[in-house]
JSON list of C-alpha atoms in Angstrom, two decimals:
[
{"chain": "A", "resi": 1, "resn": "GLN", "atom": "CA", "xyz": [-5.30, 1.81, -17.93]},
{"chain": "A", "resi": 2, "resn": "VAL", "atom": "CA", "xyz": [-3.22, 1.46, -14.62]},
{"chain": "A", "resi": 3, "resn": "GLN", "atom": "CA", "xyz": [-2.89, -1.85, -13.18]},
{"chain": "A", "resi": 4, "resn": "LEU", "atom": "CA", "xyz": [-1.62, -2.44, -9.66]},
{"chain": "A", "resi": 5, "resn": "VAL", "atom": "CA", "xyz": [-0.40, -5.95, -8.73]},
{"chain": "A", "resi": 6, "resn": "GLU", "atom": "CA", "xyz": [0.23, -6.68, -4.94]},
{"chain": "A", "resi": 7, "resn": "SER", "atom": "CA", "xyz": [2.27, -9.49, -3.46]},
{"chain": "A", "resi": 8, "resn": "GLY", "atom": "CA", "xyz": [3.77, -10.53, -0.32]},
{"chain": "A", "resi": 9, "resn": "GLY", "atom": "CA", "xyz": [0.70, -11.27, 1.91]},
{"chain": "A", "resi": 10, "resn": "GLY", "atom": "CA", "xyz": [0.38, -14.46, 3.89]},
{"chain": "A", "resi": 11, "resn": "LEU", "atom": "CA", "xyz": [0.07, -15.99, 7.51]},
{"chain": "A", "resi": 12, "resn": "VAL", "atom": "CA", "xyz": [2.44, -15.01, 10.17]},
{"chain": "A", "resi": 13, "resn": "GLN", "atom": "CA", "xyz": [2.59, -15.37, 13.88]},
{"chain": "A", "resi": 14, "resn": "ALA", "atom": "CA", "xyz": [2.39, -12.32, 16.18]},
{"chain": "A", "resi": 15, "resn": "GLY", "atom": "CA", "xyz": [5.41, -10.53, 16.41]},
{"chain": "A", "resi": 16, "resn": "GLY", "atom": "CA", "xyz": [6.63, -11.39, 12.89]},
{"chain": "A", "resi": 17, "resn": "SER", "atom": "CA", "xyz": [7.35, -9.48, 9.73]},
{"chain": "A", "resi": 18, "resn": "LEU", "atom": "CA", "xyz": [5.80, -9.28, 6.25]},
{"chain": "A", "resi": 19, "resn": "ARG", "atom": "CA", "xyz": [6.73, -7.21, 3.28]},
{"chain": "A", "resi": 20, "resn": "LEU", "atom": "CA", "xyz": [4.33, -6.14, 0.83]},
{"chain": "A", "resi": 21, "resn": "SER", "atom": "CA", "xyz": [4.98, -5.04, -2.77]},
{"chain": "A", "resi": 22, "resn": "CYS", "atom": "CA", "xyz": [2.77, -3.16, -5.30]},
{"chain": "A", "resi": 23, "resn": "ALA", "atom": "CA", "xyz": [3.75, -2.62, -8.88]},
{"chain": "A", "resi": 24, "resn": "ALA", "atom": "CA", "xyz": [2.00, -0.20, -11.18]},
{"chain": "A", "resi": 25, "resn": "SER", "atom": "CA", "xyz": [1.94, -0.61, -14.92]},
{"chain": "A", "resi": 26, "resn": "GLY", "atom": "CA", "xyz": [0.20, 1.13, -17.73]},
{"chain": "A", "resi": 27, "resn": "SER", "atom": "CA", "xyz": [0.20, 4.45, -19.55]},
{"chain": "A", "resi": 28, "resn": "ILE", "atom": "CA", "xyz": [1.70, 6.28, -16.66]},
{"chain": "A", "resi": 29, "resn": "PHE", "atom": "CA", "xyz": [3.22, 9.65, -17.07]},
{"chain": "A", "resi": 30, "resn": "TYR", "atom": "CA", "xyz": [4.05, 9.95, -13.23]},
{"chain": "A", "resi": 31, "resn": "ILE", "atom": "CA", "xyz": [2.55, 8.71, -9.88]},
{"chain": "A", "resi": 32, "resn": "ASN", "atom": "CA", "xyz": [1.94, 11.35, -7.23]},
{"chain": "A", "resi": 33, "resn": "VAL", "atom": "CA", "xyz": [0.84, 9.31, -4.24]},
{"chain": "A", "resi": 34, "resn": "MET", "atom": "CA", "xyz": [1.11, 5.61, -3.71]},
{"chain": "A", "resi": 35, "resn": "GLY", "atom": "CA", "xyz": [-0.51, 4.15, -0.59]},
{"chain": "A", "resi": 36, "resn": "TRP", "atom": "CA", "xyz": [-1.77, 1.10, 1.22]},
{"chain": "A", "resi": 37, "resn": "TYR", "atom": "CA", "xyz": [-5.15, 0.61, 2.73]},
{"chain": "A", "resi": 38, "resn": "ARG", "atom": "CA", "xyz": [-6.69, -2.23, 4.57]},
{"chain": "A", "resi": 39, "resn": "GLN", "atom": "CA", "xyz": [-10.02, -3.65, 5.40]},
{"chain": "A", "resi": 40, "resn": "ALA", "atom": "CA", "xyz": [-10.75, -6.13, 8.12]},
{"chain": "A", "resi": 41, "resn": "PRO", "atom": "CA", "xyz": [-13.98, -8.46, 8.22]},
{"chain": "A", "resi": 42, "resn": "GLY", "atom": "CA", "xyz": [-16.92, -6.27, 9.27]},
{"chain": "A", "resi": 43, "resn": "LYS", "atom": "CA", "xyz": [-14.94, -2.91, 9.13]},
{"chain": "A", "resi": 44, "resn": "GLN", "atom": "CA", "xyz": [-14.57, 0.05, 6.76]},
{"chain": "A", "resi": 45, "resn": "ARG", "atom": "CA", "xyz": [-11.41, 0.34, 4.49]},
{"chain": "A", "resi": 46, "resn": "GLU", "atom": "CA", "xyz": [-8.87, 2.32, 6.35]},
{"chain": "A", "resi": 47, "resn": "LEU", "atom": "CA", "xyz": [-5.60, 4.21, 5.37]},
{"chain": "A", "resi": 48, "resn": "VAL", "atom": "CA", "xyz": [-2.53, 2.46, 6.60]},
{"chain": "A", "resi": 49, "resn": "ALA", "atom": "CA", "xyz": [0.31, 4.58, 5.10]},
{"chain": "A", "resi": 50, "resn": "TYR", "atom": "CA", "xyz": [1.04, 6.81, 2.11]},
{"chain": "A", "resi": 51, "resn": "ILE", "atom": "CA", "xyz": [3.95, 8.20, 0.27]},
{"chain": "A", "resi": 52, "resn": "THR", "atom": "CA", "xyz": [4.26, 11.04, -2.19]},
{"chain": "A", "resi": 53, "resn": "ASN", "atom": "CA", "xyz": [6.35, 11.54, -5.18]},
{"chain": "A", "resi": 54, "resn": "GLY", "atom": "CA", "xyz": [8.60, 13.68, -2.99]},
{"chain": "A", "resi": 55, "resn": "GLU", "atom": "CA", "xyz": [8.93, 10.88, -0.40]},
{"chain": "A", "resi": 56, "resn": "SER", "atom": "CA", "xyz": [6.83, 12.58, 2.28]},
{"chain": "A", "resi": 57, "resn": "THR", "atom": "CA", "xyz": [5.17, 9.73, 4.43]},
{"chain": "A", "resi": 58, "resn": "ALA", "atom": "CA", "xyz": [2.16, 9.50, 6.68]},
{"chain": "A", "resi": 59, "resn": "TYR", "atom": "CA", "xyz": [0.99, 6.60, 8.84]},
{"chain": "A", "resi": 60, "resn": "ALA", "atom": "CA", "xyz": [-2.17, 5.57, 10.74]},
{"chain": "A", "resi": 61, "resn": "ASP", "atom": "CA", "xyz": [-1.43, 6.03, 14.39]},
{"chain": "A", "resi": 62, "resn": "SER", "atom": "CA", "xyz": [-2.12, 2.06, 14.95]},
{"chain": "A", "resi": 63, "resn": "VAL", "atom": "CA", "xyz": [0.96, 1.30, 12.87]},
{"chain": "A", "resi": 64, "resn": "LYS", "atom": "CA", "xyz": [3.53, 4.03, 13.59]},
{"chain": "A", "resi": 65, "resn": "GLY", "atom": "CA", "xyz": [6.88, 2.75, 14.52]},
{"chain": "A", "resi": 66, "resn": "ARG", "atom": "CA", "xyz": [6.10, -0.76, 13.25]},
{"chain": "A", "resi": 67, "resn": "PHE", "atom": "CA", "xyz": [5.27, -0.36, 9.56]},
{"chain": "A", "resi": 68, "resn": "THR", "atom": "CA", "xyz": [7.64, 1.47, 6.95]},
{"chain": "A", "resi": 69, "resn": "ILE", "atom": "CA", "xyz": [6.27, 2.56, 3.37]},
{"chain": "A", "resi": 70, "resn": "SER", "atom": "CA", "xyz": [8.79, 3.24, 0.58]},
{"chain": "A", "resi": 71, "resn": "ARG", "atom": "CA", "xyz": [8.66, 3.42, -3.04]},
{"chain": "A", "resi": 72, "resn": "ASP", "atom": "CA", "xyz": [11.00, 2.90, -6.11]},
{"chain": "A", "resi": 73, "resn": "ASN", "atom": "CA", "xyz": [9.83, 5.41, -8.58]},
{"chain": "A", "resi": 74, "resn": "ALA", "atom": "CA", "xyz": [12.02, 4.03, -11.39]},
{"chain": "A", "resi": 75, "resn": "LYS", "atom": "CA", "xyz": [9.89, 0.76, -11.12]},
{"chain": "A", "resi": 76, "resn": "ASN", "atom": "CA", "xyz": [6.53, 2.47, -10.04]},
{"chain": "A", "resi": 77, "resn": "THR", "atom": "CA", "xyz": [6.60, 0.17, -7.04]},
{"chain": "A", "resi": 78, "resn": "VAL", "atom": "CA", "xyz": [5.59, 0.85, -3.55]},
{"chain": "A", "resi": 79, "resn": "TYR", "atom": "CA", "xyz": [6.53, -1.39, -0.54]},
{"chain": "A", "resi": 80, "resn": "LEU", "atom": "CA", "xyz": [5.25, -1.81, 2.94]},
{"chain": "A", "resi": 81, "resn": "GLN", "atom": "CA", "xyz": [7.38, -3.46, 5.38]},
{"chain": "A", "resi": 82, "resn": "MET", "atom": "CA", "xyz": [5.46, -4.61, 8.37]},
{"chain": "A", "resi": 83, "resn": "ASN", "atom": "CA", "xyz": [7.20, -5.54, 11.57]},
{"chain": "A", "resi": 84, "resn": "SER", "atom": "CA", "xyz": [5.97, -6.42, 15.13]},
{"chain": "A", "resi": 85, "resn": "LEU", "atom": "CA", "xyz": [2.62, -7.76, 13.55]},
{"chain": "A", "resi": 86, "resn": "LYS", "atom": "CA", "xyz": [-0.40, -8.07, 15.80]},
{"chain": "A", "resi": 87, "resn": "PRO", "atom": "CA", "xyz": [-3.56, -9.93, 15.42]},
{"chain": "A", "resi": 88, "resn": "GLU", "atom": "CA", "xyz": [-5.53, -6.88, 14.92]},
{"chain": "A", "resi": 89, "resn": "ASP", "atom": "CA", "xyz": [-3.13, -6.15, 11.68]},
{"chain": "A", "resi": 90, "resn": "THR", "atom": "CA", "xyz": [-5.07, -8.89, 10.07]},
{"chain": "A", "resi": 91, "resn": "ALA", "atom": "CA", "xyz": [-7.17, -7.66, 6.93]},
{"chain": "A", "resi": 92, "resn": "VAL", "atom": "CA", "xyz": [-7.11, -7.48, 3.25]},
{"chain": "A", "resi": 93, "resn": "TYR", "atom": "CA", "xyz": [-4.37, -4.94, 2.18]},
{"chain": "A", "resi": 94, "resn": "TYR", "atom": "CA", "xyz": [-5.05, -2.77, -0.86]},
{"chain": "A", "resi": 95, "resn": "CYS", "atom": "CA", "xyz": [-2.63, -0.74, -2.86]},
{"chain": "A", "resi": 96, "resn": "ASN", "atom": "CA", "xyz": [-3.70, 2.60, -4.29]},
{"chain": "A", "resi": 97, "resn": "ALA", "atom": "CA", "xyz": [-2.24, 4.85, -6.75]},
{"chain": "A", "resi": 98, "resn": "ARG", "atom": "CA", "xyz": [-2.95, 8.40, -7.98]},
{"chain": "A", "resi": 99, "resn": "GLY", "atom": "CA", "xyz": [-1.31, 10.23, -10.82]},
{"chain": "A", "resi": 100, "resn": "VAL", "atom": "CA", "xyz": [-1.21, 11.25, -14.33]},
{"chain": "A", "resi": 101, "resn": "LEU", "atom": "CA", "xyz": [-1.35, 9.42, -17.53]},
{"chain": "A", "resi": 102, "resn": "VAL", "atom": "CA", "xyz": [0.64, 9.98, -20.65]},
{"chain": "A", "resi": 103, "resn": "ASP", "atom": "CA", "xyz": [-2.31, 11.58, -22.22]},
{"chain": "A", "resi": 104, "resn": "GLN", "atom": "CA", "xyz": [-2.35, 14.10, -19.25]},
{"chain": "A", "resi": 105, "resn": "ARG", "atom": "CA", "xyz": [-5.50, 12.76, -17.60]},
{"chain": "A", "resi": 106, "resn": "GLY", "atom": "CA", "xyz": [-5.57, 11.83, -14.02]},
{"chain": "A", "resi": 107, "resn": "PHE", "atom": "CA", "xyz": [-5.91, 8.51, -12.64]},
{"chain": "A", "resi": 108, "resn": "GLY", "atom": "CA", "xyz": [-6.55, 6.73, -9.45]},
{"chain": "A", "resi": 109, "resn": "SER", "atom": "CA", "xyz": [-6.27, 3.07, -9.18]},
{"chain": "A", "resi": 110, "resn": "TRP", "atom": "CA", "xyz": [-6.75, -0.03, -6.70]},
{"chain": "A", "resi": 111, "resn": "GLY", "atom": "CA", "xyz": [-5.07, -3.25, -6.57]},
{"chain": "A", "resi": 112, "resn": "GLN", "atom": "CA", "xyz": [-6.91, -6.46, -6.08]},
{"chain": "A", "resi": 113, "resn": "GLY", "atom": "CA", "xyz": [-5.98, -6.81, -2.54]},
{"chain": "A", "resi": 114, "resn": "THR", "atom": "CA", "xyz": [-3.71, -9.21, -0.64]},
{"chain": "A", "resi": 115, "resn": "GLN", "atom": "CA", "xyz": [-4.58, -10.99, 2.61]},
{"chain": "A", "resi": 116, "resn": "VAL", "atom": "CA", "xyz": [-2.57, -10.67, 5.72]},
{"chain": "A", "resi": 117, "resn": "THR", "atom": "CA", "xyz": [-3.42, -12.87, 8.60]},
{"chain": "A", "resi": 118, "resn": "VAL", "atom": "CA", "xyz": [-1.51, -12.56, 11.76]},
{"chain": "A", "resi": 119, "resn": "SER", "atom": "CA", "xyz": [-2.20, -15.46, 14.32]},
{"chain": "A", "resi": 120, "resn": "SER", "atom": "CA", "xyz": [-1.71, -15.06, 18.15]}
]
């Protein structure tokens, strides 16, 4: 009942930047937390960053100082600005959202993923 659509992935050279976007739609009453995860080949999915409705943020140690998460509550959209990209940032990036539907049920949804490839 909640769809997440990601965009902004692609191929970039090491040191470059990309900006990911994720727009949520559906029967949303409010979104509590939005976040980005990533999964590299042969590795488990890991948390990259999240942001709460009150705009508190948290980051994985590996991306602190390079990535910035932000959100536009009016658009139910979360962004991930990725700077100083490294080859080890190469992964499929997934958007996640948790909140409450208009019928007062809770929800948790994932996007389809967007590929980020950083060449050395």
